[in-house]
Amino acid sequence: MASQAISAPPHVPADRVIDFDLYNFPIEGLEYQATMRRIFQSNPAQVLWTPHNGGHWIVKNNQDVATVLSDNDHFSSRRIMVGVKDDGRPPLVPLQLDPPNHAPYRALLQAALSPKAVGKLGDRARELSIELIEGFKQRGHCEFIGEFAQHLPIAIFMEIVGLPAEDRAYLTEVAEIAMRGEDEPTRNEAAGKLMMYGMAKVAERRANPGNDLISTIAKAEVDGKPIDDFPLTGMILLLLLGGLDTVASTLGFYAQFLATHPEHRRQLVENPELIANANEELLRRFPIAILAREVKADFTLDGITMKAGEMVLAPTPMDGLDEHKFADPLEVDFNREKPGANSTFGGGVHRCVGSMLARTELRIFLEEWLKRIPDFAVKPGFEPKVNARSVATITRLELVWDPASVK
């Protein structure tokens, strides 16, 4: 549903106004990122303003995206989505806390996702990847999202937080509605279900703590006191939304690209040493998160003054697809030099705390899938679709291959 447009404030020049609704723009095929870039590039200015979703600014080059995400003196993460009302819901801690208040909460998450911990989780991810692929490779087809993408990263996440495997399907469905439900009441209701579920687990761990991340958070202290239930609820919600959705959504874009680009697929099959760099290149080319910040203090960018209280969109694709940073940015080049220097996982003090684990899971997918199913395609006649709000996903992806070709 399109948002109601508002009139531009007096300080917004007419030549900066663009007709763009983040939650309702026409995506060309599956090219979510490239379509967004094309729309923004239709206006030569570097800072734009749209009347949709309450009216907000948009930055569209790598330097300005980095500035908005890292300048905590002028931009706050108190609000991280455009067009969303402040309804008193607990903040997503630590993401919606500005420094230095975010630091002790972020440290709790970082400990569970340290390089040593990720190494062990990576071993488990590899075991699970092999198990899933072996389970359907002789069949010659699979629905990739439901049979792989929503299993691998989510199973690993549920082990980290100590949740029962049988709850995976329910949590995945509710998280999808919370992220991309058709209207705000529906999304809020789903978020409420996740918060209730999560806090019930917190109560269990307070009574019987284990070695999982929810137990760590439940018994943690900040400033010498246990974490109050209000911020704790937001912290649990962020944990569930991040763990249940983002890597699964990224995997869909990876698989769709490889299924429709056989030359790139063969390049990795024949040169597996390229996989690590290919992983970074695919992350650069297919970011799925669109970030926003609230202007904290008046700030001038590209000759335009953004006023305190206004919102600014910092689309991560506009970093990785900036032609001044990456030559031929729409092209996927597995030999590209330093493709990992991008904002796909955010930037500044709120850069995704799970990025190391995400990279590991995505790389393992490439290694183990291509080793076993080197030649595959989208099922003839099937048309995948992108569903997006602030995070994009491919909802279903039917893949086929010749069973005789599997390894």
Coordinates of C-alpha atoms in Angstrom, one line a residue:
M1 CA 0.0 0.0 0.0
A2 CA 1.4 3.4 -1.0
S3 CA 2.0 5.9 1.8
Q4 CA 0.3 9.3 1.8
A5 CA 2.6 12.0 0.5
I6 CA 3.1 15.2 2.4
S7 CA 4.1 18.6 1.2
A8 CA 7.8 19.5 1.2
P9 CA 8.9 21.8 4.1
P10 CA 10.1 25.3 3.0
H11 CA 13.8 24.4 3.5
V12 CA 13.6 21.6 0.9
P13 CA 14.5 22.9 -2.6
A14 CA 12.1 21.7 -5.3
D15 CA 14.9 20.2 -7.4
R16 CA 15.7 17.8 -4.5
V17 CA 12.2 16.2 -4.4
I18 CA 11.9 12.7 -5.8
D19 CA 8.9 10.4 -5.9
F20 CA 10.2 7.4 -4.0
D21 CA 8.3 5.2 -1.5
L22 CA 10.7 2.7 0.1
Y23 CA 7.9 0.4 0.9
N24 CA 6.1 0.5 -2.5
F25 CA 8.4 1.1 -5.5
P26 CA 8.2 -0.9 -8.7
I27 CA 11.0 -3.5 -8.6
E28 CA 12.3 -4.6 -12.0
G29 CA 12.3 -8.4 -11.9
L30 CA 14.5 -9.4 -8.9
E31 CA 16.7 -6.3 -9.3
Y32 CA 15.8 -4.7 -5.9
Q33 CA 19.1 -3.0 -5.5
A34 CA 19.7 -2.0 -9.1
T35 CA 16.1 -0.6 -9.4
M36 CA 16.6 1.6 -6.3
R37 CA 19.9 2.9 -7.7
R38 CA 18.3 3.7 -11.0
I39 CA 15.5 5.7 -9.3
F40 CA 17.9 7.7 -7.2
Q41 CA 20.2 8.4 -10.2
S42 CA 17.3 9.9 -12.1
N43 CA 18.1 13.0 -10.0
P44 CA 21.7 14.3 -10.2
A45 CA 21.7 15.7 -6.7
Q46 CA 23.5 13.7 -4.0
V47 CA 21.0 14.4 -1.2
L48 CA 17.3 13.9 -2.1
W49 CA 14.0 14.3 -0.3
T50 CA 10.8 12.3 -0.7
P51 CA 7.3 13.2 0.4
H52 CA 6.4 9.6 1.3
N53 CA 6.5 7.9 4.7
G54 CA 6.3 11.1 6.6
G55 CA 8.8 12.9 4.3
H56 CA 12.5 12.1 4.7
W57 CA 15.9 12.7 3.2
I58 CA 17.9 10.2 1.1
V59 CA 21.6 10.0 0.7
K60 CA 22.9 8.2 -2.4
N61 CA 26.7 7.9 -2.5
N62 CA 29.1 5.9 -0.5
Q63 CA 30.6 8.8 1.4
D64 CA 27.3 10.2 2.6
V65 CA 26.0 6.8 3.5
A66 CA 29.1 6.3 5.7
T67 CA 28.7 9.8 7.2
V68 CA 25.1 9.2 8.2
L69 CA 25.9 5.8 9.7
S70 CA 29.0 6.9 11.6
D71 CA 28.5 10.5 12.7
N72 CA 26.8 10.0 16.1
D73 CA 27.0 13.7 16.9
H74 CA 24.5 14.5 14.2
F75 CA 22.6 11.3 13.5
S76 CA 20.8 9.1 16.0
S77 CA 19.6 5.5 15.7
R78 CA 16.8 6.2 18.1
R79 CA 14.6 5.8 15.0
I80 CA 15.8 3.4 12.4
M81 CA 12.9 3.1 10.0
V82 CA 11.1 5.8 8.0
G83 CA 7.3 6.2 8.3
V84 CA 7.0 4.2 11.5
K85 CA 5.3 5.8 14.5
D86 CA 6.9 5.9 18.0
D87 CA 4.3 3.7 19.7
G88 CA 6.1 3.1 22.9
R89 CA 7.5 -0.3 21.9
P90 CA 10.8 -1.2 23.6
P91 CA 13.8 0.0 21.6
L92 CA 15.8 -2.6 19.7
V93 CA 18.7 -2.7 22.1
P94 CA 21.6 -2.0 21.4
L95 CA 20.7 -0.9 17.8
Q96 CA 18.4 1.9 18.9
L97 CA 20.8 3.2 21.6
D98 CA 23.3 5.9 20.8
P99 CA 26.9 5.7 22.1
P100 CA 28.0 5.3 24.8
N101 CA 24.8 3.8 26.1
H102 CA 24.8 1.0 23.5
A103 CA 28.3 -0.4 24.5
P104 CA 27.6 -2.7 27.5
Y105 CA 24.6 -4.3 25.7
R106 CA 26.6 -4.8 22.5
A107 CA 29.4 -6.4 24.5
L108 CA 27.1 -9.1 25.6
L109 CA 26.3 -10.0 22.0
Q110 CA 29.9 -9.7 20.9
A111 CA 31.1 -12.3 23.4
A112 CA 28.7 -14.9 21.9
L113 CA 29.9 -14.1 18.4
S114 CA 33.7 -13.9 19.0
P115 CA 36.1 -15.3 16.4
K116 CA 36.6 -18.4 18.6
A117 CA 32.8 -19.0 18.9
V118 CA 32.3 -18.4 15.2
G119 CA 34.9 -21.0 14.4
K120 CA 33.0 -23.6 16.3
L121 CA 29.7 -22.5 14.9
G122 CA 31.2 -22.6 11.4
D123 CA 32.0 -26.3 11.9
R124 CA 28.4 -26.9 12.9
A125 CA 27.2 -24.9 9.9
R126 CA 29.2 -27.0 7.5
E127 CA 27.9 -30.2 9.0
L128 CA 24.3 -29.0 8.7
S129 CA 24.8 -27.7 5.1
I130 CA 26.1 -31.0 4.0
E131 CA 23.2 -32.8 5.7
L132 CA 20.6 -30.6 4.1
I133 CA 22.1 -30.8 0.6
E134 CA 22.6 -34.6 0.8
G135 CA 19.0 -34.9 1.8
F136 CA 17.6 -33.5 -1.5
K137 CA 20.4 -33.6 -4.1
Q138 CA 19.3 -36.9 -5.7
R139 CA 15.8 -35.6 -6.0
G140 CA 16.8 -33.1 -8.7
H141 CA 14.9 -30.1 -7.3
C142 CA 14.2 -28.2 -4.1
E143 CA 12.4 -25.1 -2.9
F144 CA 15.6 -23.3 -1.8
I145 CA 14.1 -20.9 0.7
G146 CA 12.1 -23.4 2.7
E147 CA 14.4 -26.3 2.4
F148 CA 17.8 -24.7 2.8
A149 CA 17.9 -20.9 3.4
Q150 CA 15.4 -21.0 6.4
H151 CA 17.2 -24.0 7.8
L152 CA 20.9 -23.5 7.9
P153 CA 21.4 -20.0 9.5
I154 CA 18.3 -20.3 11.6
A155 CA 19.3 -23.7 13.1
I156 CA 22.7 -22.2 14.0
F157 CA 21.0 -19.2 15.6
M158 CA 18.7 -21.4 17.6
E159 CA 21.6 -23.3 18.9
I160 CA 23.3 -20.0 20.0
V161 CA 20.2 -18.9 21.9
G162 CA 19.2 -22.3 23.1
L163 CA 15.8 -22.5 21.5
P164 CA 14.1 -25.9 20.6
A165 CA 14.5 -26.9 17.0
E166 CA 10.8 -27.7 16.8
D167 CA 10.0 -24.0 17.2
R168 CA 11.9 -23.0 14.0
A169 CA 8.9 -23.1 11.6
Y170 CA 6.7 -21.0 14.0
L171 CA 9.3 -18.4 14.7
T172 CA 10.3 -18.1 11.0
E173 CA 6.7 -17.5 10.0
V174 CA 6.1 -14.9 12.7
A175 CA 9.4 -13.1 12.0
E176 CA 8.5 -12.9 8.3
I177 CA 5.2 -11.2 9.2
A178 CA 6.9 -8.9 11.7
M179 CA 9.4 -7.8 9.1
R180 CA 7.2 -7.7 6.0
G181 CA 3.5 -8.0 6.9
E182 CA 1.0 -6.1 4.8
D183 CA 0.2 -3.4 7.3
E184 CA 1.5 -1.9 10.5
P185 CA -1.0 -3.5 12.9
T186 CA -0.2 -7.0 11.4
R187 CA 3.5 -6.4 11.8
N188 CA 3.1 -5.1 15.3
E189 CA 1.0 -8.1 16.3
A190 CA 3.7 -10.4 15.0
A191 CA 6.4 -8.5 16.8
G192 CA 4.4 -8.8 20.0
K193 CA 4.3 -12.5 19.6
L194 CA 8.0 -12.7 19.2
M195 CA 8.5 -10.5 22.3
M196 CA 6.2 -12.7 24.4
Y197 CA 7.9 -15.8 23.2
G198 CA 11.4 -14.4 23.9
M199 CA 10.5 -13.1 27.4
A200 CA 9.0 -16.4 28.3
K201 CA 12.4 -18.0 27.5
V202 CA 14.1 -15.3 29.6
A203 CA 11.9 -16.2 32.5
E204 CA 12.8 -19.9 32.0
R205 CA 16.6 -19.1 31.9
R206 CA 16.4 -16.9 35.0
A207 CA 15.1 -19.9 36.9
N208 CA 17.3 -22.5 35.1
P209 CA 20.2 -20.8 33.3
G210 CA 22.2 -22.6 30.7
N211 CA 25.2 -21.8 28.5
D212 CA 23.2 -20.1 25.7
L213 CA 23.0 -16.4 24.8
I214 CA 19.5 -15.9 26.2
S215 CA 20.8 -17.2 29.6
T216 CA 23.8 -14.8 29.4
I217 CA 21.5 -11.8 28.7
A218 CA 18.9 -12.9 31.3
K219 CA 21.5 -12.9 34.1
A220 CA 23.6 -10.0 32.8
E221 CA 24.1 -6.7 34.7
V222 CA 24.6 -3.3 33.2
D223 CA 25.9 -0.5 35.5
G224 CA 25.8 -3.0 38.4
K225 CA 22.1 -3.8 38.0
P226 CA 20.2 -6.5 36.2
I227 CA 18.8 -5.4 32.8
D228 CA 15.2 -4.1 33.2
D229 CA 12.5 -6.0 31.3
F230 CA 11.7 -3.1 29.1
P231 CA 15.1 -2.8 27.3
L232 CA 15.6 -6.5 27.7
T233 CA 12.4 -7.1 25.7
G234 CA 13.7 -5.0 22.8
M235 CA 17.1 -6.7 23.0
I236 CA 15.4 -10.1 22.6
L237 CA 13.2 -8.9 19.8
L238 CA 16.3 -7.6 17.9
L239 CA 18.0 -10.9 18.5
L240 CA 15.1 -12.9 17.1
L241 CA 14.5 -10.7 14.1
G242 CA 18.2 -10.6 13.2
G243 CA 18.8 -14.3 13.7
L244 CA 15.7 -15.5 11.9
D245 CA 15.7 -13.4 8.8
T246 CA 18.8 -11.6 7.5
V247 CA 21.2 -14.5 6.4
A248 CA 18.2 -16.5 5.2
S249 CA 17.2 -13.6 3.0
T250 CA 20.7 -13.0 1.7
L251 CA 21.0 -16.7 0.7
G252 CA 18.0 -16.3 -1.6
F253 CA 19.8 -13.6 -3.6
Y254 CA 23.0 -15.7 -3.7
A255 CA 21.2 -18.8 -5.0
Q256 CA 19.1 -16.9 -7.5
F257 CA 22.1 -15.2 -9.0
L258 CA 24.1 -18.4 -9.4
A259 CA 21.1 -20.2 -10.8
T260 CA 20.7 -17.6 -13.5
H261 CA 24.4 -17.0 -14.3
P262 CA 26.0 -20.3 -15.3
E263 CA 29.3 -18.7 -16.3
H264 CA 29.8 -17.3 -12.7
R265 CA 28.7 -20.7 -11.3
R266 CA 31.2 -22.6 -13.4
Q267 CA 34.0 -20.1 -12.5
L268 CA 33.5 -21.0 -8.8
V269 CA 33.2 -24.7 -9.5
E270 CA 36.4 -24.7 -11.5
N271 CA 38.2 -22.2 -9.2
P272 CA 37.0 -22.8 -5.6
E273 CA 39.9 -20.6 -4.3
L274 CA 37.8 -17.7 -5.6
I275 CA 34.9 -18.5 -3.2
A276 CA 36.1 -16.3 -0.3
N277 CA 36.3 -13.2 -2.6
A278 CA 33.1 -14.2 -4.4
N279 CA 31.3 -14.2 -1.1
E280 CA 32.4 -10.6 -0.5
E281 CA 31.4 -9.6 -4.1
L282 CA 27.9 -11.0 -3.8
L283 CA 27.5 -9.2 -0.4
R284 CA 28.5 -6.0 -2.2
R285 CA 26.2 -6.5 -5.1
F286 CA 23.1 -7.7 -3.1
P287 CA 22.7 -5.8 0.2
I288 CA 19.3 -6.4 1.6
A289 CA 19.0 -3.9 4.5
I290 CA 17.9 -0.2 4.1
L291 CA 19.0 1.8 7.2
A292 CA 17.7 5.1 8.5
R293 CA 18.7 7.6 11.1
E294 CA 17.1 10.6 12.9
V295 CA 18.9 13.9 12.5
K296 CA 20.1 14.8 15.9
A297 CA 21.4 18.3 15.3
D298 CA 21.1 20.4 12.1
F299 CA 23.7 19.2 9.6
T300 CA 24.6 20.4 6.1
L301 CA 25.3 17.9 3.3
D302 CA 25.6 18.7 -0.4
G303 CA 24.6 22.3 0.4
I304 CA 21.3 21.2 2.0
T305 CA 20.6 21.6 5.7
M306 CA 18.9 18.6 7.3
K307 CA 17.1 19.8 10.5
A308 CA 17.0 18.1 13.9
G309 CA 14.1 15.6 14.1
E310 CA 14.0 14.8 10.4
M311 CA 14.7 11.3 9.1
V312 CA 17.3 10.4 6.6
L313 CA 17.5 7.1 4.6
A314 CA 21.0 5.6 4.2
P315 CA 20.5 2.8 1.7
T316 CA 23.3 0.2 1.9
P317 CA 23.1 -0.6 -1.8
M318 CA 24.1 2.9 -2.6
D319 CA 27.5 2.2 -1.1
G320 CA 28.2 -1.1 -2.8
L321 CA 26.7 0.2 -6.1
D322 CA 28.5 3.5 -6.2
E323 CA 30.5 3.7 -9.4
H324 CA 33.0 6.1 -7.8
K325 CA 33.9 3.4 -5.3
F326 CA 33.5 0.3 -7.5
A327 CA 34.0 0.2 -11.2
D328 CA 31.0 -1.2 -13.2
P329 CA 29.2 -1.7 -9.9
L330 CA 26.2 -3.6 -11.3
E331 CA 28.6 -6.3 -12.7
V332 CA 29.5 -9.2 -10.5
D333 CA 33.2 -9.8 -10.7
F334 CA 34.6 -12.6 -8.5
N335 CA 38.1 -11.2 -9.2
R336 CA 37.2 -7.7 -8.0
E337 CA 39.8 -6.2 -5.7
K338 CA 38.6 -5.6 -2.1
P339 CA 34.8 -5.9 -2.7
G340 CA 34.4 -6.4 1.1
A341 CA 35.0 -2.6 1.7
N342 CA 31.2 -2.0 1.7
S343 CA 28.4 -1.0 4.0
T344 CA 26.3 -4.2 3.5
F345 CA 26.5 -4.9 7.3
G346 CA 26.0 -1.3 8.2
G347 CA 28.6 1.1 9.6
G348 CA 29.9 2.9 12.6
V349 CA 29.2 1.7 16.1
H350 CA 26.2 -0.3 15.0
R351 CA 27.8 -2.3 12.3
C352 CA 26.2 -5.8 12.5
V353 CA 27.5 -7.7 15.4
G354 CA 26.8 -11.0 13.7
S355 CA 28.6 -10.1 10.4
M356 CA 31.5 -12.6 11.0
L357 CA 29.1 -15.5 11.5
A358 CA 27.0 -14.4 8.5
R359 CA 30.0 -14.3 6.2
T360 CA 31.0 -17.7 7.5
E361 CA 27.6 -19.3 6.8
L362 CA 27.3 -17.7 3.4
R363 CA 30.8 -18.9 2.4
I364 CA 30.1 -22.4 3.6
F365 CA 26.9 -22.5 1.5
L366 CA 28.9 -21.6 -1.6
E367 CA 31.6 -24.2 -0.8
E368 CA 29.3 -27.1 0.0
W369 CA 26.5 -26.5 -2.5
L370 CA 28.7 -26.1 -5.5
K371 CA 30.8 -29.1 -4.5
R372 CA 27.6 -31.3 -4.7
I373 CA 25.2 -29.5 -7.1
P374 CA 27.5 -27.7 -9.6
D375 CA 24.8 -27.1 -12.2
F376 CA 21.3 -25.8 -11.4
A377 CA 18.7 -23.4 -12.6
V378 CA 15.4 -21.8 -11.6
K379 CA 12.5 -24.1 -12.4
P380 CA 11.2 -23.3 -15.9
G381 CA 8.0 -21.3 -15.6
F382 CA 8.6 -20.3 -12.0
E383 CA 8.9 -16.6 -11.3
P384 CA 10.6 -15.6 -8.0
K385 CA 9.4 -12.4 -6.4
V386 CA 11.1 -10.0 -4.0
N387 CA 9.2 -8.9 -0.9
A388 CA 10.7 -5.9 0.9
R389 CA 10.3 -3.3 3.6
S390 CA 13.5 -2.2 5.3
V391 CA 14.9 -5.7 4.5
A392 CA 14.4 -7.4 1.2
T393 CA 13.9 -11.1 0.7
I394 CA 13.0 -13.6 -2.1
T395 CA 10.0 -15.4 -0.8
R396 CA 10.2 -18.7 -2.8
L397 CA 12.9 -20.1 -5.1
E398 CA 12.2 -23.3 -7.0
L399 CA 15.5 -24.8 -8.2
V400 CA 16.1 -27.8 -10.5
W401 CA 19.1 -29.8 -11.7
D402 CA 19.9 -33.1 -13.3
P403 CA 20.3 -35.8 -10.6
A404 CA 23.0 -37.4 -12.8
S405 CA 25.1 -34.2 -12.4
V406 CA 25.4 -34.2 -8.6
K407 CA 28.6 -35.1 -6.9

